[in-house]
mmCIF file of C-alpha atoms and ligand atoms in Angstrom:
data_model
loop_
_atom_site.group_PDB
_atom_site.id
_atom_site.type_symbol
_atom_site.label_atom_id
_atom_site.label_comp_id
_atom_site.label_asym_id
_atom_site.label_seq_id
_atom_site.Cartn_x
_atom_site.Cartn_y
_atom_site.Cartn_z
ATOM 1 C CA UNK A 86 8.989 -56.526 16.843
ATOM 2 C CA UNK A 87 10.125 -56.871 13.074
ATOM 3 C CA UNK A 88 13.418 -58.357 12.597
ATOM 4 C CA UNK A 89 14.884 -55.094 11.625
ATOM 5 C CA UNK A 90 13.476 -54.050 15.000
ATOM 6 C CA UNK A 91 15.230 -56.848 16.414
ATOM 7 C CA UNK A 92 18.702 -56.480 15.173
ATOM 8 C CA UNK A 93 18.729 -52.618 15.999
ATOM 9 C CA UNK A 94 18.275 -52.869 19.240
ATOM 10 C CA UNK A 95 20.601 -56.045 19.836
ATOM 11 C CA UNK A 96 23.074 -53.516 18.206
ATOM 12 C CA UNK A 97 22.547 -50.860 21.242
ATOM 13 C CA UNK A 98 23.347 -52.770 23.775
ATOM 14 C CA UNK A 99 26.164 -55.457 24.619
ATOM 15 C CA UNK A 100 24.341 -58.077 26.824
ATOM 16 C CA UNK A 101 22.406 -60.371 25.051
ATOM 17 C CA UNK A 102 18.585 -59.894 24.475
ATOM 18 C CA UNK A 103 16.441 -62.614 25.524
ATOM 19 C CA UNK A 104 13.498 -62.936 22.883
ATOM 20 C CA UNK A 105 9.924 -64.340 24.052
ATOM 21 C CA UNK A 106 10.846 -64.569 27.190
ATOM 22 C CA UNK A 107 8.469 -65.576 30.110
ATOM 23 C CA UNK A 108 8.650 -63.195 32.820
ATOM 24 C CA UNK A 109 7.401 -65.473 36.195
ATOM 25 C CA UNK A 110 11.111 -65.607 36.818
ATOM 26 C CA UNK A 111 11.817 -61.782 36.683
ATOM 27 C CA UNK A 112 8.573 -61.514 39.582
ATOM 28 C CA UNK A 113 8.522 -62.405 43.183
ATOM 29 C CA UNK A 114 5.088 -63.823 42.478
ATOM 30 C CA UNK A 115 6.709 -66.583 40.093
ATOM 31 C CA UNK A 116 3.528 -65.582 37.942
ATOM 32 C CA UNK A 117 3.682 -63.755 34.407
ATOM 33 C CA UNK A 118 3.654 -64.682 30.869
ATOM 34 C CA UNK A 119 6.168 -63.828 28.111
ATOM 35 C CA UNK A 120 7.080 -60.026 26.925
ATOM 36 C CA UNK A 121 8.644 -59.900 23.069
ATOM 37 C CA UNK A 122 12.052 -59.106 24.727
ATOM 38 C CA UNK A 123 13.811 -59.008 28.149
ATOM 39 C CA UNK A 124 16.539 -56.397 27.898
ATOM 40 C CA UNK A 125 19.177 -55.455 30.327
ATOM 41 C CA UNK A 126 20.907 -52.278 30.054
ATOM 42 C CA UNK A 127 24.940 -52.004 31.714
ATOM 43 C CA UNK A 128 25.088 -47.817 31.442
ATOM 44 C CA UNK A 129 23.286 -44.468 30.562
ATOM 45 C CA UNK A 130 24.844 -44.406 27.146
ATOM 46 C CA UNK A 131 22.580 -47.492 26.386
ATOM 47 C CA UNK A 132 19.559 -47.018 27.992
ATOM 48 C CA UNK A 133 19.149 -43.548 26.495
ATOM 49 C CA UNK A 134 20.302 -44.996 23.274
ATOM 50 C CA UNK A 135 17.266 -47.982 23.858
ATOM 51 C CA UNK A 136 14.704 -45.405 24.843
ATOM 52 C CA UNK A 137 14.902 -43.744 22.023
ATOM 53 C CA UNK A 138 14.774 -46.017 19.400
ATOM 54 C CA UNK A 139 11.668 -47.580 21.587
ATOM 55 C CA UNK A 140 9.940 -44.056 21.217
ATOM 56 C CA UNK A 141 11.402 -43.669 17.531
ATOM 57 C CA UNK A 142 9.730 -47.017 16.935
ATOM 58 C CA UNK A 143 6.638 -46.593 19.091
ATOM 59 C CA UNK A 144 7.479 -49.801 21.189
ATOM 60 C CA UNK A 145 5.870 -50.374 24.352
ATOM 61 C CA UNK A 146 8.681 -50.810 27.521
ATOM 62 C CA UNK A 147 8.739 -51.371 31.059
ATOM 63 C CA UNK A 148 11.407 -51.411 33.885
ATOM 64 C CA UNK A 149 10.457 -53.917 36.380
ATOM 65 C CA UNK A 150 13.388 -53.844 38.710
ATOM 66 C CA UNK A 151 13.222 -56.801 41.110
ATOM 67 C CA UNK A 152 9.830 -57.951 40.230
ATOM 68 C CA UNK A 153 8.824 -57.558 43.535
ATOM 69 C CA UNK A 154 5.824 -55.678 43.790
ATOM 70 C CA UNK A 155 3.995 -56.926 40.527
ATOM 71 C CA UNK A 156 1.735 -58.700 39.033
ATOM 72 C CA UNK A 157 2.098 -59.761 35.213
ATOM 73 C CA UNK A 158 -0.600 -60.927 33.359
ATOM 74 C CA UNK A 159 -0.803 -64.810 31.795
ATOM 75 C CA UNK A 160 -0.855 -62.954 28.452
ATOM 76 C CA UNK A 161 2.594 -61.294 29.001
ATOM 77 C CA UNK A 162 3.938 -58.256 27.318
ATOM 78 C CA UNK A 163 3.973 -57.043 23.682
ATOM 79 C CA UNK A 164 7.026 -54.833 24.327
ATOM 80 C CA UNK A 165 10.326 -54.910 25.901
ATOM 81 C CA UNK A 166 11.325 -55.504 29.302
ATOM 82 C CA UNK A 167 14.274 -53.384 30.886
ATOM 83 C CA UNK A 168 16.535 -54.602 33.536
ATOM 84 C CA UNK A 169 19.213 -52.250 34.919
ATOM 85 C CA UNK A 170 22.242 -53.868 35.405
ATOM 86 C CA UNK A 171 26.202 -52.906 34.942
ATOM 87 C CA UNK A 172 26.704 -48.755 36.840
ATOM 88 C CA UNK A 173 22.563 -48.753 37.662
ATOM 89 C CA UNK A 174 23.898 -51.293 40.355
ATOM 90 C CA UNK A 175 26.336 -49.647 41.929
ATOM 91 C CA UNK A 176 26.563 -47.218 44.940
ATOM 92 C CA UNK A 177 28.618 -45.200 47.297
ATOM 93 C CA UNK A 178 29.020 -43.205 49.770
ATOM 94 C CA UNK A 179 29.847 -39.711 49.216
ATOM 95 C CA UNK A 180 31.661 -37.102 51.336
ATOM 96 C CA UNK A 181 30.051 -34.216 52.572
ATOM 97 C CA UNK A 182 30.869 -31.480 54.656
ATOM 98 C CA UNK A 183 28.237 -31.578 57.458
ATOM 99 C CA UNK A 184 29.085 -33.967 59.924
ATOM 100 C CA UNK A 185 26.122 -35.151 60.859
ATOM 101 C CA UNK A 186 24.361 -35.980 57.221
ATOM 102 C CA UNK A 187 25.929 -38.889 55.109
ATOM 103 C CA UNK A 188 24.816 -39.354 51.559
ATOM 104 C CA UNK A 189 24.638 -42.146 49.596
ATOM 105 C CA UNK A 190 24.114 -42.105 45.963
ATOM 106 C CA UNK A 191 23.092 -44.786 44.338
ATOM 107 C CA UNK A 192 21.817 -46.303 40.659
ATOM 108 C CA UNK A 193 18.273 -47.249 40.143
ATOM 109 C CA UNK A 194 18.776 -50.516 39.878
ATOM 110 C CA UNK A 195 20.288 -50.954 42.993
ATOM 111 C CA UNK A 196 18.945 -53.704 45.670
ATOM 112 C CA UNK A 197 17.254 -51.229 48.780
ATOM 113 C CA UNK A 198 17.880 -53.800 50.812
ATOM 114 C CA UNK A 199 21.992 -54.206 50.272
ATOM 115 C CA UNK A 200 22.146 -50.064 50.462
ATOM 116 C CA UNK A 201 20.109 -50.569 54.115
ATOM 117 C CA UNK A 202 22.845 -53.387 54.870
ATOM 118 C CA UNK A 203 25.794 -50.805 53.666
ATOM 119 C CA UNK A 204 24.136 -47.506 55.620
ATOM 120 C CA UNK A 205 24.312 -50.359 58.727
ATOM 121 C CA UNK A 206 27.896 -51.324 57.965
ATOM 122 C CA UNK A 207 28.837 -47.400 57.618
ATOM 123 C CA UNK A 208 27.109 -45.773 60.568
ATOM 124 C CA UNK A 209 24.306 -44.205 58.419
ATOM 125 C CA UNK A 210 20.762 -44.106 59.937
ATOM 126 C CA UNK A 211 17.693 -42.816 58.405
ATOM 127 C CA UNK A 212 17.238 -46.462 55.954
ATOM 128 C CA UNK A 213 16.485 -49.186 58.819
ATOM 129 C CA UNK A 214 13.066 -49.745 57.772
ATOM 130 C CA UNK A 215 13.945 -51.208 54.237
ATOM 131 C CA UNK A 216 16.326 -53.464 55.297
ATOM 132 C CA UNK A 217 13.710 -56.034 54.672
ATOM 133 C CA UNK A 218 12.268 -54.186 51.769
ATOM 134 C CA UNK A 219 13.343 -56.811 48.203
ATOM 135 C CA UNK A 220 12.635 -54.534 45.712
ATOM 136 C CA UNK A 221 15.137 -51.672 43.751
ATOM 137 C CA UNK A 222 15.936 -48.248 44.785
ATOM 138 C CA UNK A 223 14.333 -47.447 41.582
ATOM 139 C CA UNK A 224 11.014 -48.837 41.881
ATOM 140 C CA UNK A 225 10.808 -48.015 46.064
ATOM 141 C CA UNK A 226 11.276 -43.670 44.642
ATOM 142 C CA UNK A 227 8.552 -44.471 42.326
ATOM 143 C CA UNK A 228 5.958 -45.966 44.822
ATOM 144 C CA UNK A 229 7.246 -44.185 47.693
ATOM 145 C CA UNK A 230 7.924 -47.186 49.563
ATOM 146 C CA UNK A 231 7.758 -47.905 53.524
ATOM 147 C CA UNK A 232 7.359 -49.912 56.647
ATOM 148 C CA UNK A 233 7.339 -49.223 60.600
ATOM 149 C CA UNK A 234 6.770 -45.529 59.959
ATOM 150 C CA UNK A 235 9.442 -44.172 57.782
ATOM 151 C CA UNK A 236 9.300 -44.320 53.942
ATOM 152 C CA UNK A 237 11.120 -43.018 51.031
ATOM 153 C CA UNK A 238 10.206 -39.221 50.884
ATOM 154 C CA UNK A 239 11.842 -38.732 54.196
ATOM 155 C CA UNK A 240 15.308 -39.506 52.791
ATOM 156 C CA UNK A 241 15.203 -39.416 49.285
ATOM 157 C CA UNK A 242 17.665 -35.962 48.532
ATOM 158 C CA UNK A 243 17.651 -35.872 44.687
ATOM 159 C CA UNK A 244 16.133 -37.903 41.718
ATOM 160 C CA UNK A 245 17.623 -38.295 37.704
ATOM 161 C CA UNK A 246 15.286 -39.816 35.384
ATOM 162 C CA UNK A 247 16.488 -40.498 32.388
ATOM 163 C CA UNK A 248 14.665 -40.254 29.155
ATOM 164 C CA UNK A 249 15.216 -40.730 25.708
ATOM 165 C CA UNK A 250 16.287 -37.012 25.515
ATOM 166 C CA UNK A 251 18.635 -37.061 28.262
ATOM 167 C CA UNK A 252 18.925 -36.739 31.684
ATOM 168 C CA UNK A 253 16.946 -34.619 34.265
ATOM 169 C CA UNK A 254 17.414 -34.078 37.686
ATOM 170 C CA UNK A 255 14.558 -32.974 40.145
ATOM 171 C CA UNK A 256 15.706 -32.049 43.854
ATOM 172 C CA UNK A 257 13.235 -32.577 46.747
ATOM 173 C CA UNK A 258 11.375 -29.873 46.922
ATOM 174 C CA UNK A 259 9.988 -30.817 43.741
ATOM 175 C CA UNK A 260 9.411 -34.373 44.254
ATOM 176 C CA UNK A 261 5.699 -34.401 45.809
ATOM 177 C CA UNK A 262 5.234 -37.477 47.653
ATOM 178 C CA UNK A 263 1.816 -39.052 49.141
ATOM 179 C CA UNK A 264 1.457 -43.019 50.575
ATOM 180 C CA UNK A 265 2.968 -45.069 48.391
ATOM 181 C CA UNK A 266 3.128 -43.027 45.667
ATOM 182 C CA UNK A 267 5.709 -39.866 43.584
ATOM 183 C CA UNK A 268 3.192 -38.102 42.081
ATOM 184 C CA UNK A 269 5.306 -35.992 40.002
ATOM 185 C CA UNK A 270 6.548 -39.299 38.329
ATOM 186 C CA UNK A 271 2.858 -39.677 36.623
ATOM 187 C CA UNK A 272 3.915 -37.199 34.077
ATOM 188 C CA UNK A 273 7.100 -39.240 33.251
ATOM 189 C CA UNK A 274 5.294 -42.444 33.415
ATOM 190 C CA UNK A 275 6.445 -44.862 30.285
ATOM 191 C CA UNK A 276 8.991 -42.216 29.160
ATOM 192 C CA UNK A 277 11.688 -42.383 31.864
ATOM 193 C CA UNK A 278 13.907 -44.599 34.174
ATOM 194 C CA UNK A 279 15.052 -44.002 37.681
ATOM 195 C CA UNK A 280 18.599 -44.100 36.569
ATOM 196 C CA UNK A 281 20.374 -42.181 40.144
ATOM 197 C CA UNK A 282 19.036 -41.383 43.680
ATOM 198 C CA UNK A 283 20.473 -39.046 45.985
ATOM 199 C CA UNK A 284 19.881 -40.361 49.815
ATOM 200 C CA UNK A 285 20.477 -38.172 52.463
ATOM 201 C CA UNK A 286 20.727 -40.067 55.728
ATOM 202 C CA UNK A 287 22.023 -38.887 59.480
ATOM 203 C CA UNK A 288 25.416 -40.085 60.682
ATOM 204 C CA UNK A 289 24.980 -42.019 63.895
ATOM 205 C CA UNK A 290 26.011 -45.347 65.652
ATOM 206 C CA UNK A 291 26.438 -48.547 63.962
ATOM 207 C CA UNK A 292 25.483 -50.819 66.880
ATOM 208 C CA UNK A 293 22.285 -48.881 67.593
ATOM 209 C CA UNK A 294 21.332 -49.044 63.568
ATOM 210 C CA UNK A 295 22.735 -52.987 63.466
ATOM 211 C CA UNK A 296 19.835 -53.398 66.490
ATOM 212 C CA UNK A 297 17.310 -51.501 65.220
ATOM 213 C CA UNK A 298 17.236 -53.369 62.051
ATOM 214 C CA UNK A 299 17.169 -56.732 63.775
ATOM 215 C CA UNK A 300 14.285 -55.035 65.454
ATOM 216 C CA UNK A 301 12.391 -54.540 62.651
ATOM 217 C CA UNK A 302 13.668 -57.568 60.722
ATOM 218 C CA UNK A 303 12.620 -59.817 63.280
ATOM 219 C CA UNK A 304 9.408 -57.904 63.683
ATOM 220 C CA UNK A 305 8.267 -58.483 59.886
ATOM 221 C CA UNK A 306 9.598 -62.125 60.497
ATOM 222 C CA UNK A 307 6.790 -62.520 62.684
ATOM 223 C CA UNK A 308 3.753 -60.556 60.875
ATOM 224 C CA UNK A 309 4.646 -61.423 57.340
ATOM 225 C CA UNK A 310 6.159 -64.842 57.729
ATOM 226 C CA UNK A 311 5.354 -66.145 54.301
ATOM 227 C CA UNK A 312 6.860 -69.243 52.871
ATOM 228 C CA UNK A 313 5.329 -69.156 49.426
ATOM 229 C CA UNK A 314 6.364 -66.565 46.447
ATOM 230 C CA UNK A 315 4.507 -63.261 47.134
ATOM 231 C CA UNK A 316 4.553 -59.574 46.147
ATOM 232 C CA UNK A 317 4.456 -57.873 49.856
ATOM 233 C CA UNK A 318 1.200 -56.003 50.482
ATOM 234 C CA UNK A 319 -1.006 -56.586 47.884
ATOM 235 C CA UNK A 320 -3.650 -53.817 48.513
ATOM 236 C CA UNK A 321 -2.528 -50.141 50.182
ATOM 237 C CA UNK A 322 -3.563 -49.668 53.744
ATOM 238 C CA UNK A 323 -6.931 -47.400 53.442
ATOM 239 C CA UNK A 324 -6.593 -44.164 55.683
ATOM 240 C CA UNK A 325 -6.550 -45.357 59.413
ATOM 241 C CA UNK A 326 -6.747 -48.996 58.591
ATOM 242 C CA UNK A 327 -4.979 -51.906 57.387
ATOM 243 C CA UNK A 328 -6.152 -53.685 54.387
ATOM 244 C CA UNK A 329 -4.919 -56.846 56.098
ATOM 245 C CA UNK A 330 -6.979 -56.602 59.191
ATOM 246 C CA UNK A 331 -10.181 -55.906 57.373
ATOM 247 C CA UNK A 332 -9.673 -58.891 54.999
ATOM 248 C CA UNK A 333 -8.924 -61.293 58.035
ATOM 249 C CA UNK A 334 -12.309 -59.946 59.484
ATOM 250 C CA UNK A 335 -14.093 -61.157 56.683
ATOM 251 C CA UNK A 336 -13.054 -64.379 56.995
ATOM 252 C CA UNK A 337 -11.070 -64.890 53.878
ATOM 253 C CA UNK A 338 -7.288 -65.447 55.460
ATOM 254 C CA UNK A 339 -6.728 -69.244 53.288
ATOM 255 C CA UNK A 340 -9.295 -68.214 50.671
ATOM 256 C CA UNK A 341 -7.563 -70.277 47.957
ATOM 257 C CA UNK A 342 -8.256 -69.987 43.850
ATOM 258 C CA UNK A 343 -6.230 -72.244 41.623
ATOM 259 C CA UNK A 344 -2.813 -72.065 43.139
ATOM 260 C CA UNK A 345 -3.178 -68.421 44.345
ATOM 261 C CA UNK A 346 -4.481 -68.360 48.297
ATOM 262 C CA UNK A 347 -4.858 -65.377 50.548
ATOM 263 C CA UNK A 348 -1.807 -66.364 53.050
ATOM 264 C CA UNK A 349 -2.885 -67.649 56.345
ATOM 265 C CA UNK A 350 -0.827 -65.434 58.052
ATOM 266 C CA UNK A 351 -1.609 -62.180 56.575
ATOM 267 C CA UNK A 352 -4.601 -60.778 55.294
ATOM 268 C CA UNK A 353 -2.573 -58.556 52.671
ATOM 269 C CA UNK A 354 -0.400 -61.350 51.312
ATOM 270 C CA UNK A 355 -1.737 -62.878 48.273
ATOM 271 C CA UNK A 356 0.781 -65.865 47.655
ATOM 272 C CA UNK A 357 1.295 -68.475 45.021
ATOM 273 C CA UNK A 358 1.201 -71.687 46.553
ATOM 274 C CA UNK A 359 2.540 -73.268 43.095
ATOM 275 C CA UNK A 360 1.249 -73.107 39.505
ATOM 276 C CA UNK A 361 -0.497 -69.944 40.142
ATOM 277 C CA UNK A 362 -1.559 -68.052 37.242
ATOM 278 C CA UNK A 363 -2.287 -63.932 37.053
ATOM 279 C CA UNK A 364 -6.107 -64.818 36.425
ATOM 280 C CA UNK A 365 -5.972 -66.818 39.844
ATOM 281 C CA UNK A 366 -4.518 -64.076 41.546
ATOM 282 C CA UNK A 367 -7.131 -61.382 39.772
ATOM 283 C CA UNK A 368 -9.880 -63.567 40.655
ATOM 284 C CA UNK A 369 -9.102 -63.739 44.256
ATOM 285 C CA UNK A 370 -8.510 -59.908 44.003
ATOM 286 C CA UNK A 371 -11.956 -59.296 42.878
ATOM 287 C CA UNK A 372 -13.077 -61.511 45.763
ATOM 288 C CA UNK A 373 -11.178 -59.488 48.551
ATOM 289 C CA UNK A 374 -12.738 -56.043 47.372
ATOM 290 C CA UNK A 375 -15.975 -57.270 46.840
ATOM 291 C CA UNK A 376 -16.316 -58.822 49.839
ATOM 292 C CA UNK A 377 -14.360 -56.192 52.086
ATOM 293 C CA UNK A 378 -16.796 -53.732 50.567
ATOM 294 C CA UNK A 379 -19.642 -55.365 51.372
ATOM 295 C CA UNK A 380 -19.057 -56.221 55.051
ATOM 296 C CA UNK A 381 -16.791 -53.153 55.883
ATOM 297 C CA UNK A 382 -17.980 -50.561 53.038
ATOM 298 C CA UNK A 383 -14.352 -49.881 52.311
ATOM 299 C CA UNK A 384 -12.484 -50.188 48.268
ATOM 300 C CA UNK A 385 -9.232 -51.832 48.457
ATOM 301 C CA UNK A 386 -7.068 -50.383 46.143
ATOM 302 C CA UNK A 387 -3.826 -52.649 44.635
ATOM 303 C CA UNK A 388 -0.557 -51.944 46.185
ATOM 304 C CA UNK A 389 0.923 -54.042 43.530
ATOM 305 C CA UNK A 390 1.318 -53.016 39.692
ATOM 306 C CA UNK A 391 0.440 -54.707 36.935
ATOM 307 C CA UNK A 392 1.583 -55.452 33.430
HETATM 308 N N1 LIG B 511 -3.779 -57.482 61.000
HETATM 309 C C1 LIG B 511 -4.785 -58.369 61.262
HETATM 310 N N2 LIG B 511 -4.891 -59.481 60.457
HETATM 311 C C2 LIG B 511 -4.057 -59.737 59.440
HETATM 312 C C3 LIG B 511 -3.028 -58.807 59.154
HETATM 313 C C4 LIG B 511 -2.900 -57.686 59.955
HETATM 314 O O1 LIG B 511 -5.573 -58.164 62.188
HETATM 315 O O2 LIG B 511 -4.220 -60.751 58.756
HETATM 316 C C5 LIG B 511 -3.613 -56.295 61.864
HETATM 317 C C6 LIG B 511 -2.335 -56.400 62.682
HETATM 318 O O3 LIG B 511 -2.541 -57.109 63.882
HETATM 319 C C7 LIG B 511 -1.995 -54.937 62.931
HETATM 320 C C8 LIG B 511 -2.534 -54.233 61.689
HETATM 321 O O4 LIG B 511 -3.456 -55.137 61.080
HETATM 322 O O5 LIG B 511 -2.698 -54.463 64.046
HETATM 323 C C9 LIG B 511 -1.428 -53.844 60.710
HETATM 324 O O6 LIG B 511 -0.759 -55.002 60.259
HETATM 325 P P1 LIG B 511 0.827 -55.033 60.021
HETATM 326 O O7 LIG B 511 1.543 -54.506 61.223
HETATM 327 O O8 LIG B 511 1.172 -56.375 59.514
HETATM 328 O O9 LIG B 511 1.081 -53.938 58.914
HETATM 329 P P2 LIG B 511 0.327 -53.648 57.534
HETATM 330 O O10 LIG B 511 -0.446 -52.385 57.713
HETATM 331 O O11 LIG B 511 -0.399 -54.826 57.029
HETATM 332 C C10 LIG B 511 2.185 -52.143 56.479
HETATM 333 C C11 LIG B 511 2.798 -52.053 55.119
HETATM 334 C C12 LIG B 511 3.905 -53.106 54.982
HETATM 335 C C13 LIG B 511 4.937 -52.840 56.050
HETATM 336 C C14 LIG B 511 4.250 -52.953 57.428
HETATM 337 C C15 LIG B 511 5.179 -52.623 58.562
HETATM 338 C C16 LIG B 511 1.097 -51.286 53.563
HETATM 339 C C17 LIG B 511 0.076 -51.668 52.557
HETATM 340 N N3 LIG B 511 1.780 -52.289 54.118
HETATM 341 O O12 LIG B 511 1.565 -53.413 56.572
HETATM 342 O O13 LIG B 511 4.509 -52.924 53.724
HETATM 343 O O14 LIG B 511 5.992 -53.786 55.976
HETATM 344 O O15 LIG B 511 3.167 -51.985 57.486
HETATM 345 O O16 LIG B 511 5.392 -51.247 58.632
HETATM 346 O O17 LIG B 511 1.286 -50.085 53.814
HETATM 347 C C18 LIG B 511 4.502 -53.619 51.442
HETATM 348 O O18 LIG B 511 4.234 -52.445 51.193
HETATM 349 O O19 LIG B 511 4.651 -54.504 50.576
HETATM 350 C C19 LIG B 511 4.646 -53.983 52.852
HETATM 351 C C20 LIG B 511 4.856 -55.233 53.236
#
């Protein structure tokens, strides 16, 4: 970015940019190098306002909520880095006249797990299995995120994306969702931001929901049990298998390149044990397919996204 470049869009927004910034502190991984700007946006006015001077201006962008599922490259980002902050974190719950749906709506920069946490505290059911989830509501629409069974299709209601033109909203039945993946977001890919979800959940007991997530939070306490920074599943589960299962029966569980290792206690986990770089982690990537192919005749395909 030129300097005019630079001083326009520090005049769109009122939190301060962060220039050449590295991003292995905006990822779970700890891993990524630096993007020409990290920007965070407090309300619609701005990001539509940032969007679309970054189309205007033909600068690259990416939201990258929590940094959770991701894996940035050592050579970073030419191109600006959105964070939503300010009304994309807030949520409530609203009223509605059935008495046995609650809905929740919420910005798309929200944490999934703190909404779980508040559907718990309110009597809410239907979000259990993300209460251990770390990423945003945001990126968990886009990649149709899940555990124990349950995912995001089965309560998302309705969807705004926002886009340097404005706003648009898309109600379920025109959301198309497949594991781990909105497929009608591939049109809107590097043109709009989850800015609002709609999640329509079933009214029902607190103590039951308060168990069931300690159920499931103690159950991923014992299968994923990962001290080291990670990015959750780091290949999707092929049809009727799990990607972590075949990679433990090749033999590569502690498989370790540079400071990237193949966790110990999960196939799927690809962890940073400290100084990691991407390259380590895309080595050991190439590793895990090859191999799982060979012995098992199966592609693993990344769960994680990269930049
Ligand atoms: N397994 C092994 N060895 C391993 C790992 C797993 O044999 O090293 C076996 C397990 O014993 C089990 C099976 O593989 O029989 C499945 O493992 P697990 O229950 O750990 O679930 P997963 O299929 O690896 C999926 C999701 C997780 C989600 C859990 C719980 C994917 C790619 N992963 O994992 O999601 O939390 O189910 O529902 O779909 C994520 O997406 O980041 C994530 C963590």
């Amino acid at each position: 970015m030129n300097p005019r470049q630079q001083e326009k869009l520090a005049g769109l927004i009122s939190q301060p940019i962060k220039w050449r910034c590295r991003l292995d502190r905006y990822t779970s991984l700890s891993i990524g190098g630096p993007a020409d700007a990290v920007v965070r946006v407090d309300n619609r006015r701005e990001l539509q306002a940032v969007l679309t001077f970054l189309a205007e201006d033909k600068i690259p962008w990416q939201v990258i909520g929590r940094g959770t599922n991701l894996l940035v490259r050592d050579e970073g980002f030419a191109g600006v880095i959105l964070l939503l902050d300010g009304e994309f974190k807030k949520f409530a719950r609203q009223s509605t006249d059935d008495a046995d749906k609650g809905i929740v709506c919420a910005g798309g920069g929200c944490s999934l797990a703190q909404i779980s946490f508040s559907c718990m505290e309110w009597g809410l059911a239907g979000l259990e299995f993300a209460c251990g989830i770390p990423g945003t509501l945001g990126g968990a629409v886009i990649m149709n995120a899940g555990a124990w069974g349950s995912e995001m299709s089965s309560i998302v209601e309705n969807v705004r994306l926002m886009t340097a033109d404005g706003e648009k909203r898309f109600v379920r039945g025109e959301l198309d969702f497949s594991y781990r993946c909105w497929n009608g977001f591939a049109a809107f890919r590097g043109k709009a931001v989850v800015s609002e979800v709609e999640l329509e959940l079933k009214n029902g007991d607190p103590d039951t929901i308060r168990q069931y997530c300690s159920v499931l939070q103690d159950r991923r306490k014992k299968t994923q049990l990962c001290k080291y920074p990670n990015a959750g599943s780091f290949f999707k589960n092929p049809s009727n298998d799990s990607a972590g299962r075949l990679i433990d029966v090749s033999g590569l569980k502690g498989l370790t390149i540079g400071g990237a290792m193949i966790s110990e206690h999960h196939g799927n986990f690809l962890v940073n044990k400290g100084g990691a770089s991407a390259g380590d982690v895309l080595n050991l990537m190439k590793i895990i397919q090859a191999k799982v192919k060979n012995d098992s005749g199966v592609e693993l395909e990344p769960e994680v996204h990269f930049i």
